[in-house]
Coordinates of C-alpha atoms in Angstrom, one line a residue:
Chain A
M1 CA 22.0 66.3 97.0
K2 CA 21.6 68.3 100.1
S3 CA 25.0 68.5 100.9
L4 CA 25.8 69.4 97.4
A5 CA 23.3 72.5 97.8
I6 CA 25.0 73.5 100.9
A7 CA 28.4 73.3 99.4
L8 CA 27.3 75.4 96.8
L9 CA 25.8 77.6 99.3
L10 CA 28.9 78.2 101.0
A11 CA 31.0 78.5 97.9
A12 CA 28.6 81.6 97.1
Q13 CA 29.8 83.5 100.2
T14 CA 31.6 86.5 99.6
A15 CA 35.1 87.0 101.3
A16 CA 33.5 89.6 103.9
Q17 CA 31.0 86.9 104.7
I18 CA 33.5 84.4 105.5
E19 CA 35.4 86.6 107.6
A20 CA 32.4 87.8 109.5
D21 CA 31.4 84.1 110.0
A22 CA 34.7 82.7 110.9
P23 CA 34.6 80.7 114.2
P24 CA 37.1 81.7 116.9
A25 CA 39.2 79.1 116.2
A26 CA 39.9 80.6 112.9
W27 CA 41.7 83.4 114.6
A28 CA 45.2 83.9 116.6
P29 CA 45.5 86.5 119.2
I30 CA 48.8 88.4 118.7
A31 CA 51.2 88.3 121.7
A32 CA 51.3 91.5 123.6
D33 CA 55.4 91.4 123.4
D34 CA 54.8 91.5 119.5
L35 CA 52.9 94.7 119.4
V36 CA 54.2 98.2 119.6
A37 CA 52.2 101.1 120.2
F38 CA 53.8 104.2 118.7
E39 CA 52.0 107.6 120.0
T40 CA 52.4 110.2 117.3
A41 CA 50.6 113.6 116.6
R42 CA 48.3 112.0 114.3
G43 CA 47.2 109.4 116.6
R44 CA 48.2 105.9 117.8
V45 CA 50.0 103.4 115.1
V46 CA 50.0 99.9 116.3
V47 CA 52.8 97.6 114.6
Q48 CA 52.9 93.7 114.9
L49 CA 56.5 92.4 115.1
A50 CA 57.6 89.2 113.0
P51 CA 60.1 87.5 115.2
A52 CA 59.4 84.3 112.9
F53 CA 61.0 86.3 110.1
A54 CA 63.6 88.7 111.6
P55 CA 64.5 87.7 115.5
A56 CA 67.5 89.5 115.8
H57 CA 66.0 92.8 114.4
V58 CA 62.8 92.4 116.6
A59 CA 64.8 91.7 119.7
A60 CA 66.8 95.2 118.8
I61 CA 63.5 97.0 118.2
R62 CA 61.9 95.6 121.6
A63 CA 65.0 96.8 123.2
L64 CA 64.7 100.2 121.8
V65 CA 61.4 100.7 122.8
R66 CA 61.9 99.6 126.3
A67 CA 65.0 101.9 126.5
H68 CA 62.3 104.7 125.3
A69 CA 64.8 105.2 122.1
F70 CA 61.5 106.0 119.9
D71 CA 60.0 108.6 122.5
G72 CA 61.0 112.0 120.8
G73 CA 61.4 110.5 117.5
A74 CA 59.5 111.5 114.5
V75 CA 58.3 110.6 111.0
V76 CA 61.0 112.1 108.5
R77 CA 59.8 110.8 105.2
V78 CA 56.7 110.5 103.2
Q79 CA 57.4 109.3 99.8
D80 CA 54.1 108.9 97.6
N81 CA 53.1 105.5 96.3
Y82 CA 56.3 104.2 98.4
V83 CA 56.9 104.5 102.1
V84 CA 56.6 106.3 105.3
Q85 CA 59.9 106.2 107.4
W86 CA 60.2 107.1 111.1
T87 CA 63.1 107.3 113.3
A88 CA 64.4 107.0 117.0
R89 CA 65.1 110.4 119.0
A90 CA 68.9 110.0 118.4
A91 CA 68.3 110.3 114.6
A92 CA 65.9 112.9 114.7
T93 CA 67.9 115.0 117.0
A94 CA 70.8 114.6 114.8
A95 CA 68.9 115.9 112.2
E96 CA 67.6 118.9 114.0
A97 CA 71.1 119.8 115.0
G98 CA 72.0 120.2 111.2
A99 CA 72.8 116.7 110.1
P100 CA 71.2 116.0 106.7
L101 CA 67.7 114.6 106.8
A102 CA 68.2 112.8 103.6
P103 CA 70.9 110.1 103.1
S104 CA 74.1 110.7 101.0
T105 CA 74.1 107.4 99.2
G106 CA 72.6 108.8 96.1
T107 CA 70.2 105.6 95.8
T108 CA 66.7 106.7 94.8
A109 CA 65.5 102.9 95.2
A110 CA 65.0 102.3 98.8
P111 CA 65.1 103.6 102.2
A112 CA 68.2 104.4 104.1
T113 CA 68.9 105.8 107.6
V114 CA 69.6 109.2 108.3
A115 CA 72.1 109.0 111.1
A116 CA 74.3 107.2 112.9
P117 CA 73.1 103.5 114.1
A118 CA 71.6 103.7 117.8
A119 CA 72.0 101.1 120.6
A120 CA 72.0 98.0 118.2
S121 CA 75.0 97.7 116.2
E122 CA 75.7 95.3 113.4
L123 CA 72.7 92.8 113.0
A124 CA 72.2 89.6 110.6
A125 CA 70.8 90.3 107.5
E126 CA 67.4 88.4 108.3
Y127 CA 66.1 88.7 104.7
D128 CA 64.7 85.3 104.4
R129 CA 64.8 82.1 106.2
P130 CA 64.1 78.4 105.5
A131 CA 61.1 77.2 103.8
G132 CA 60.3 74.5 106.5
G133 CA 59.0 75.0 109.9
V134 CA 55.9 77.2 108.7
H135 CA 52.8 76.4 107.1
F136 CA 52.7 77.5 103.7
A137 CA 49.2 78.3 102.1
P138 CA 50.0 79.2 98.2
T139 CA 47.7 81.9 96.7
G140 CA 47.7 79.2 93.4
S141 CA 48.3 82.3 91.3
P142 CA 51.4 83.3 89.3
D143 CA 53.8 85.8 91.2
A144 CA 56.1 88.1 89.4
Y145 CA 58.8 87.7 91.9
A146 CA 59.0 84.1 93.1
A147 CA 58.3 80.3 92.1
E148 CA 55.4 80.8 94.7
A149 CA 53.8 83.4 96.7
G150 CA 51.2 82.6 99.4
F151 CA 50.5 82.9 103.5
A152 CA 52.5 81.7 106.2
D153 CA 51.6 81.9 109.9
G154 CA 49.3 84.9 109.2
W155 CA 51.9 86.6 106.8
P156 CA 52.0 87.3 103.0
V157 CA 55.4 85.6 101.9
A158 CA 56.9 84.2 98.7
R159 CA 58.9 81.0 98.4
S160 CA 61.5 80.0 96.1
G161 CA 64.5 77.5 96.1
G162 CA 64.1 76.4 99.7
R163 CA 63.9 80.0 101.3
L164 CA 61.0 81.7 102.3
W165 CA 60.3 85.6 103.1
P166 CA 57.8 88.0 104.1
V167 CA 56.7 90.3 101.2
H168 CA 56.5 94.1 100.9
C169 CA 52.5 94.3 101.0
Y170 CA 50.7 97.6 101.8
G171 CA 51.6 98.2 105.5
M172 CA 54.2 96.0 105.9
V173 CA 57.0 97.4 108.0
G174 CA 60.8 97.2 107.4
A175 CA 64.1 98.1 109.1
G176 CA 65.6 101.0 107.1
R177 CA 69.5 100.6 106.3
D178 CA 72.4 102.3 104.4
N179 CA 74.0 100.7 101.7
P180 CA 75.7 97.2 102.1
P181 CA 77.0 95.8 104.4
S182 CA 74.5 97.6 106.4
T183 CA 71.9 95.6 107.6
G184 CA 69.9 98.1 109.4
D185 CA 69.9 98.3 113.3
G186 CA 65.8 98.7 113.9
S187 CA 66.3 102.4 114.9
E188 CA 64.8 103.4 111.2
L189 CA 61.7 102.0 110.3
Y190 CA 59.3 102.2 107.1
A191 CA 56.1 101.1 106.4
V192 CA 54.6 100.5 102.9
I193 CA 51.9 103.1 101.7
G194 CA 51.9 102.4 98.0
H195 CA 51.9 99.7 95.5
A196 CA 53.9 96.9 96.7
P197 CA 57.9 97.7 96.3
R198 CA 58.4 93.8 95.8
H199 CA 62.1 94.5 94.5
L200 CA 62.9 95.5 98.3
D201 CA 62.1 91.5 99.1
R202 CA 65.2 90.0 100.2
N203 CA 67.0 93.0 100.2
L204 CA 66.0 94.6 103.6
A205 CA 64.6 92.9 106.9
V206 CA 61.0 93.0 107.1
V207 CA 60.2 93.2 110.4
G208 CA 56.6 93.6 110.9
R209 CA 53.2 95.4 109.9
V210 CA 51.0 98.2 110.7
V211 CA 47.7 96.7 112.2
A212 CA 46.3 100.1 113.1
G213 CA 46.8 103.6 112.1
I214 CA 48.2 103.1 108.6
E215 CA 45.4 105.3 107.2
A216 CA 46.4 108.3 108.9
M217 CA 50.2 107.7 108.3
A218 CA 49.5 107.0 104.4
A219 CA 47.7 110.3 104.4
L220 CA 50.8 112.6 105.6
P221 CA 52.0 115.3 103.4
R222 CA 54.4 114.0 101.1
G223 CA 57.9 115.4 101.4
T224 CA 59.3 117.7 98.6
E225 CA 63.3 116.6 99.4
A226 CA 64.7 113.8 97.5
L227 CA 63.2 110.3 98.4
G228 CA 60.4 112.2 100.3
F229 CA 62.4 113.4 102.8
Y230 CA 61.0 116.3 104.8
K231 CA 62.7 119.8 104.1
T232 CA 62.2 121.0 107.5
V233 CA 61.6 119.8 111.0
A234 CA 58.3 121.6 111.2
E235 CA 57.0 119.2 108.6
R236 CA 57.5 116.3 110.6
T237 CA 55.0 114.4 112.6
P238 CA 56.3 113.8 116.3
I239 CA 56.4 110.3 118.1
T240 CA 55.8 111.1 121.6
R241 CA 56.2 107.8 122.8
A242 CA 56.3 104.1 121.8
T243 CA 55.6 101.1 124.1
L244 CA 55.3 97.2 123.9
A245 CA 51.7 96.4 124.7
S246 CA 52.9 93.9 127.2
D247 CA 54.1 97.1 129.1
L248 CA 51.1 99.0 129.0
P249 CA 48.4 98.7 131.8
A250 CA 45.6 96.4 131.0
A251 CA 43.1 99.0 130.5
T252 CA 45.0 100.8 127.6
R253 CA 46.8 98.0 126.1
P254 CA 46.1 97.3 122.3
R255 CA 44.5 93.7 121.8
F256 CA 44.6 92.3 118.1
E257 CA 44.0 88.9 116.4
V258 CA 44.8 87.9 113.0
M259 CA 43.1 85.3 110.7
R260 CA 44.8 82.4 110.8
T261 CA 46.2 81.1 107.5
D262 CA 46.5 77.3 108.1
T263 CA 42.7 76.7 108.2
R264 CA 39.6 75.8 106.0
D265 CA 38.2 79.3 106.7
F266 CA 41.4 81.0 105.4
A267 CA 41.3 78.5 102.3
A268 CA 37.5 79.5 101.8
Y269 CA 38.5 83.4 102.0
L270 CA 41.4 83.0 99.5
E271 CA 39.0 81.3 97.2
A272 CA 36.4 84.0 97.5
K273 CA 39.3 86.8 97.1
T274 CA 40.2 84.8 94.0
N275 CA 36.7 84.3 92.5
R276 CA 34.9 87.3 93.4
R277 CA 31.0 86.8 93.4
E278 CA 29.7 90.1 94.6
P279 CA 27.2 91.4 92.2
F280 CA 29.4 94.1 91.1
F281 CA 31.9 91.8 89.1
V282 CA 31.2 90.9 85.4
R283 CA 34.5 89.2 85.0
P284 CA 36.1 87.8 88.3
A285 CA 39.7 87.3 87.9
G286 CA 39.9 83.7 89.0
R287 CA 43.7 85.1 90.1
V288 CA 44.7 86.8 93.0
D289 CA 48.1 88.7 93.8
V290 CA 49.3 87.8 97.2
C291 CA 49.7 91.7 98.0
N292 CA 46.1 92.5 96.5
M293 CA 44.4 90.6 99.5
R294 CA 44.3 91.8 103.0
I295 CA 44.7 89.2 105.7
P296 CA 42.2 89.9 108.2
V297 CA 43.2 91.6 111.4
R298 CA 40.9 93.0 114.1
P299 CA 40.7 94.1 117.5
A300 CA 40.2 91.3 120.2
G301 CA 38.1 91.6 123.0
Chain B
M1 CA 86.4 94.2 72.3
K2 CA 86.0 98.0 72.8
S3 CA 82.2 97.8 71.7
L4 CA 81.8 94.9 74.1
A5 CA 83.1 97.1 76.9
I6 CA 80.8 100.1 75.6
A7 CA 77.9 97.8 75.9
L8 CA 78.6 96.6 79.5
L9 CA 79.0 100.2 80.3
L10 CA 75.6 100.8 78.8
A11 CA 74.1 97.7 80.8
A12 CA 75.5 99.1 84.1
Q13 CA 73.3 102.4 83.9
T14 CA 70.5 102.5 86.2
A15 CA 66.8 103.0 85.2
A16 CA 67.1 107.1 86.4
Q17 CA 70.2 107.3 83.8
I18 CA 68.6 105.9 81.0
E19 CA 65.6 107.9 81.5
A20 CA 67.7 111.1 82.1
D21 CA 69.9 110.3 79.0
A22 CA 67.1 109.4 76.7
P23 CA 67.1 111.4 73.3
P24 CA 64.0 113.4 72.3
A25 CA 62.8 110.4 69.9
A26 CA 62.3 108.7 72.9
W27 CA 59.6 110.8 74.0
A28 CA 56.2 111.4 72.8
P29 CA 54.1 114.7 73.6
I30 CA 50.6 114.0 75.0
A31 CA 48.0 115.6 72.7
A32 CA 46.5 118.6 74.4
D33 CA 42.7 117.1 73.6
D34 CA 44.0 114.4 76.0
L35 CA 44.6 116.3 79.2
V36 CA 42.2 117.4 81.3
A37 CA 43.4 119.7 84.1
F38 CA 41.4 119.5 87.3
E39 CA 41.6 122.7 89.7
T40 CA 41.0 121.6 93.2
A41 CA 41.2 123.1 96.6
R42 CA 44.4 121.0 96.8
G43 CA 46.0 122.2 93.6
R44 CA 45.9 121.1 90.1
V45 CA 45.3 117.4 89.0
V46 CA 46.0 116.9 85.3
V47 CA 44.7 113.8 83.9
Q48 CA 45.9 112.2 80.5
L49 CA 42.8 110.5 78.8
A50 CA 43.2 106.7 77.1
P51 CA 41.0 107.1 73.5
A52 CA 43.1 104.1 72.5
F53 CA 41.3 101.9 75.1
A54 CA 37.8 103.5 76.1
P55 CA 37.0 105.9 73.0
A56 CA 33.4 106.5 74.0
H57 CA 34.0 107.1 77.5
V58 CA 36.8 109.6 76.9
A59 CA 34.5 111.3 74.4
A60 CA 31.8 111.6 77.2
I61 CA 34.3 113.0 79.5
R62 CA 35.5 115.6 77.4
A63 CA 31.9 116.5 76.6
L64 CA 31.2 116.7 80.2
V65 CA 34.7 118.7 80.7
R66 CA 33.2 121.1 77.8
A67 CA 29.9 121.5 79.4
H68 CA 31.4 122.5 82.8
A69 CA 29.7 119.5 84.4
F70 CA 32.8 119.2 86.8
D71 CA 32.8 122.6 87.7
G72 CA 31.5 122.7 91.3
G73 CA 32.0 118.8 91.6
A74 CA 34.0 117.4 94.5
V75 CA 36.4 114.6 95.6
V76 CA 33.7 112.5 97.6
R77 CA 35.4 109.5 98.5
V78 CA 38.9 108.6 99.8
Q79 CA 39.4 104.6 100.6
D80 CA 42.7 103.9 102.0
N81 CA 44.9 101.6 100.0
Y82 CA 42.3 101.8 97.1
V83 CA 40.8 104.9 95.5
V84 CA 40.1 108.6 95.4
Q85 CA 37.0 109.3 93.6
W86 CA 35.5 112.5 92.4
T87 CA 32.2 113.2 91.0
A88 CA 30.6 116.0 88.5
R89 CA 28.4 118.8 89.9
A90 CA 25.3 117.2 89.4
A91 CA 26.2 114.5 91.8
A92 CA 27.8 116.3 94.2
T93 CA 24.7 118.7 94.2
A94 CA 22.4 115.7 94.6
A95 CA 24.5 114.7 97.9
E96 CA 24.3 117.9 99.3
A97 CA 20.6 118.0 99.0
G98 CA 20.4 114.8 101.1
A99 CA 20.8 111.9 98.7
P100 CA 23.0 109.2 100.2
L101 CA 26.9 109.8 99.9
A102 CA 27.7 106.0 99.7
P103 CA 26.0 103.8 97.5
S104 CA 23.7 101.4 98.2
T105 CA 24.6 98.2 96.4
G106 CA 26.5 97.0 99.5
T107 CA 29.4 96.0 97.5
T108 CA 32.7 96.5 99.4
A109 CA 34.7 95.7 96.4
A110 CA 34.6 98.5 94.1
P111 CA 33.7 102.3 93.2
A112 CA 30.2 103.0 92.4
T113 CA 28.3 106.1 91.4
V114 CA 26.7 108.2 94.2
A115 CA 23.6 109.8 92.1
A116 CA 22.0 109.7 88.8
P117 CA 23.8 109.4 85.5
A118 CA 24.7 113.0 84.2
A119 CA 24.7 113.8 80.1
A120 CA 26.1 110.9 78.7
S121 CA 23.5 107.8 79.0
E122 CA 24.6 104.2 78.5
L123 CA 28.2 103.7 77.3
A124 CA 29.6 100.5 75.9
A125 CA 31.6 98.5 78.5
E126 CA 35.2 99.3 76.9
Y127 CA 36.9 97.0 79.3
D128 CA 39.2 95.4 76.8
R129 CA 40.1 95.9 73.2
P130 CA 41.8 93.4 70.5
A131 CA 45.2 92.7 71.2
G132 CA 46.2 93.7 67.7
G133 CA 46.9 97.4 66.5
V134 CA 49.3 98.3 69.1
H135 CA 52.8 97.6 70.0
F136 CA 53.2 95.5 73.0
A137 CA 56.6 95.2 75.2
P138 CA 56.1 92.3 77.4
T139 CA 57.6 92.8 80.9
G140 CA 59.1 89.5 80.7
S141 CA 57.9 88.3 84.2
P142 CA 55.0 86.5 85.4
D143 CA 51.8 88.2 85.9
A144 CA 49.2 87.1 88.5
Y145 CA 46.4 88.0 86.6
A146 CA 47.1 87.5 82.8
A147 CA 48.9 85.3 80.5
E148 CA 51.2 88.4 79.9
A149 CA 51.9 91.9 81.3
G150 CA 53.7 94.7 79.5
F151 CA 53.3 98.1 77.8
A152 CA 51.2 99.3 74.9
D153 CA 51.5 102.9 73.5
G154 CA 52.7 104.3 76.7
W155 CA 50.4 102.4 79.0
P156 CA 50.9 99.5 81.4
V157 CA 48.5 96.8 80.2
A158 CA 47.8 93.1 80.1
R159 CA 47.2 90.5 77.6
S160 CA 45.4 87.2 77.5
G161 CA 43.6 85.5 74.6
G162 CA 43.6 87.9 71.9
R163 CA 42.3 90.8 74.1
L164 CA 44.5 93.8 75.8
W165 CA 43.4 96.1 78.4
P166 CA 44.9 98.6 80.7
V167 CA 45.6 97.7 84.1
H168 CA 44.6 99.3 87.4
C169 CA 48.1 100.6 88.5
Y170 CA 48.7 103.3 91.0
G171 CA 47.4 106.5 89.4
M172 CA 45.3 105.0 86.9
V173 CA 42.0 106.5 86.1
G174 CA 38.7 104.6 85.7
A175 CA 35.2 105.4 85.5
G176 CA 33.0 104.6 88.5
R177 CA 29.7 102.7 87.9
D178 CA 26.9 100.9 89.5
N179 CA 26.2 97.0 89.5
P180 CA 25.9 95.8 86.2
P181 CA 24.5 96.7 83.2
S182 CA 25.7 100.1 84.4
T183 CA 29.2 100.7 82.6
G184 CA 29.8 104.3 83.9
D185 CA 29.0 107.7 81.9
G186 CA 32.3 109.5 82.9
S187 CA 30.6 111.7 85.6
E188 CA 32.3 109.7 88.4
L189 CA 35.9 109.3 88.1
Y190 CA 38.5 107.4 90.5
A191 CA 42.3 107.0 90.8
V192 CA 44.2 104.2 92.1
I193 CA 46.0 105.4 95.3
G194 CA 47.2 101.9 96.6
H195 CA 48.2 98.7 95.8
A196 CA 46.9 97.8 92.2
P197 CA 43.4 96.3 92.4
R198 CA 43.9 94.4 89.5
H199 CA 40.6 92.5 90.2
L200 CA 39.3 95.6 88.7
D201 CA 40.7 95.0 85.4
R202 CA 38.4 94.3 82.6
N203 CA 35.5 95.0 85.2
L204 CA 35.4 98.9 84.7
A205 CA 36.5 101.2 81.8
V206 CA 40.1 102.7 82.5
V207 CA 39.8 106.1 81.0
G208 CA 43.5 107.4 81.8
R209 CA 45.8 108.4 84.3
V210 CA 46.8 111.0 86.6
V211 CA 50.0 113.0 85.2
A212 CA 50.3 115.5 87.6
G213 CA 49.1 115.7 91.4
I214 CA 48.5 112.4 92.6
E215 CA 50.6 112.7 95.6
A216 CA 47.9 115.6 96.9
M217 CA 44.9 113.2 96.2
A218 CA 46.6 110.2 98.0
A219 CA 47.3 112.4 101.0
L220 CA 43.5 113.5 101.5
P221 CA 42.2 112.5 104.8
R222 CA 40.4 109.0 104.5
G223 CA 36.5 108.8 104.5
T224 CA 35.2 107.1 107.5
E225 CA 31.9 105.9 106.0
A226 CA 31.6 102.6 104.1
L227 CA 33.8 102.5 101.1
G228 CA 35.8 105.6 102.2
F229 CA 32.9 108.0 101.3
Y230 CA 33.2 111.1 103.4
K231 CA 30.4 111.6 106.3
T232 CA 29.8 115.4 105.6
V233 CA 29.9 117.7 102.7
A234 CA 32.6 119.7 104.5
E235 CA 35.0 117.4 104.4
R236 CA 35.2 117.1 100.6
T237 CA 37.8 118.8 98.3
P238 CA 36.0 121.1 95.7
I239 CA 36.6 121.0 92.3
T240 CA 36.4 124.6 91.0
R241 CA 37.0 124.1 87.5
A242 CA 37.9 121.3 84.8
T243 CA 39.4 122.1 81.7
L244 CA 40.6 120.6 78.7
A245 CA 44.3 121.5 77.9
S246 CA 43.3 122.0 74.2
D247 CA 40.8 124.9 75.7
L248 CA 43.4 126.5 77.9
P249 CA 45.5 129.7 76.4
A250 CA 49.0 128.5 75.6
A251 CA 50.2 130.3 78.9
T252 CA 48.6 128.4 81.5
R253 CA 48.3 125.1 79.2
P254 CA 50.0 122.1 80.7
R255 CA 52.1 120.1 78.6
F256 CA 53.6 116.6 79.3
E257 CA 55.4 113.8 77.4
V258 CA 55.8 110.4 78.0
M259 CA 58.4 108.0 77.3
R260 CA 57.7 105.7 74.1
T261 CA 57.3 102.1 75.0
D262 CA 58.3 100.8 71.7
T263 CA 62.1 102.1 71.7
R264 CA 65.3 100.4 72.5
D265 CA 65.5 103.4 75.2
F266 CA 62.3 102.0 77.2
A267 CA 63.7 98.5 76.4
A268 CA 67.0 99.4 78.5
Y269 CA 64.6 101.0 81.0
L270 CA 62.5 98.0 81.8
E271 CA 65.8 95.8 81.8
A272 CA 67.1 98.3 84.4
K273 CA 64.2 98.3 86.5
T274 CA 64.3 94.1 86.4
N275 CA 68.0 93.8 87.0
R276 CA 68.5 96.8 89.8
R277 CA 72.2 97.8 89.7
E278 CA 71.9 100.7 92.2
P279 CA 74.7 99.7 95.0
F280 CA 71.8 99.5 97.4
F281 CA 70.7 96.0 96.2
V282 CA 72.5 93.2 97.6
R283 CA 69.9 90.6 95.6
P284 CA 68.3 92.3 92.6
A285 CA 64.8 90.6 91.7
G286 CA 65.7 89.9 88.1
R287 CA 61.6 90.2 87.6
V288 CA 59.4 93.1 87.8
D289 CA 55.7 93.5 88.1
V290 CA 54.1 95.8 85.5
C291 CA 52.4 97.9 88.2
N292 CA 55.7 98.4 90.2
M293 CA 57.4 100.0 87.2
R294 CA 56.3 103.7 86.7
I295 CA 56.4 104.7 83.1
P296 CA 58.3 108.1 82.8
V297 CA 56.0 111.0 82.5
R298 CA 57.4 114.5 82.6
P299 CA 56.6 118.1 81.8
A300 CA 57.5 119.2 78.4
G301 CA 58.9 122.7 76.9

């Protein structure tokens, strides 16, 4: 009877309590080689790269960062309820020199590059991967776009027909591209700042997520040109420097850890997000959408 | 053979083309009594009220607007990937006089009132309604939160067990409330500015949606207090005046029309959003999430 009482007590915890109480083993540090710090006129934006999903794109982005290709770049596009997009210096400079800011493909549906590719040339279309080799924790709720949605190795994902892919939740980062056969080269990146544009899943390479600074990017003025591109260079947010955390001195190096998604703590967190028991709720949903549930990420000591 | 060719040609249209080509009969004007123009320091924000879903709340909001209760109000809360919240003058003034800006209920999950209720007292919990009496166009795709999701009388909705309710998509407006038994009185309103917080469905009264000005609200600086409340009065965005369109002179009256959701044009639009055929896409989803598909709304002549 006492163990039942304890179990019920634990079951009554909110997601916030479970997150706060999770032991160190429930968290995984993010490798310094997987963190890029973009210093912008609106503060530091830190992106966690996702080599498990887009290894070639991640390698290209690391190379671009180490070659200082993003230093002097800029945020060139902010489309309401969709994406913030930023470019390496080459694309930003081309636009300043008179090249069109907006793409000419006529699509109103998705991000696209604004200038010629930089260092890396054609990359593989890393839009999904085999479902094996990663731990998959299903949400247990239906998904509009796939047979199953859930979490794999700390990322929101979907799974169907033996394939698995990261999904375009709020804050996720992808590699912009032009129309096919372009696959993006990592010199154009976008972050989701609205309702998850899940129609982009498996159509672009998801290369990571913003772990700090998204609230400043999401509050940028929207661009008034087609697709939310800025009309003038003056409207852009400059990127002064981008650096891999592993190349920064220890004192200024960003450190983050993410809640592991293969633990009992995460299962309890997921259950609490599904069956909200905060006193505010009169009718807890008993369901959860994979993108309506933040995977906890926090600064590490 | 020719009619098949024409059918295939029509089927090849994009959603943008279908929207542009829809005949006048595919659109419905929004009644002037259902439009509230909030004049803010960041421009005009126009909200369409939803009397079909929350008649008592809508009546209360109309009465508050006509009593000038929102004149001198303010945006007091902007929480990233969640909501913008604004209050009538009474609540705004109470906070200026030293009342806490943030609610004391401890919930981190949902909007809540920041001060005593205004004119209207306890309202019915208009969180869902009988499924009958409205035309329902299902998305045809699974929904994480309900047996079915779709569109009813121009609104995004979900349906289960004989009940139907408007869902918390981007731009939808609800009546903030304190913990139960509070149901909100319409003097605190919030608009969704992030991924659809569908866990709020059937827990709050959805009273309308923003039809103009959401991009300015979504770009406001995020509040740094708990739940995104602003720390200081200076951070708020003042509301100078709120007026029902029906009380405005014809010359300055906002006029909008919404695409009807009970037509063949809308069915084609929904199909095109499901099976994207813009050249950008290499793998159209063949599915659509009810909140990842804007119902067309446009200024009317």
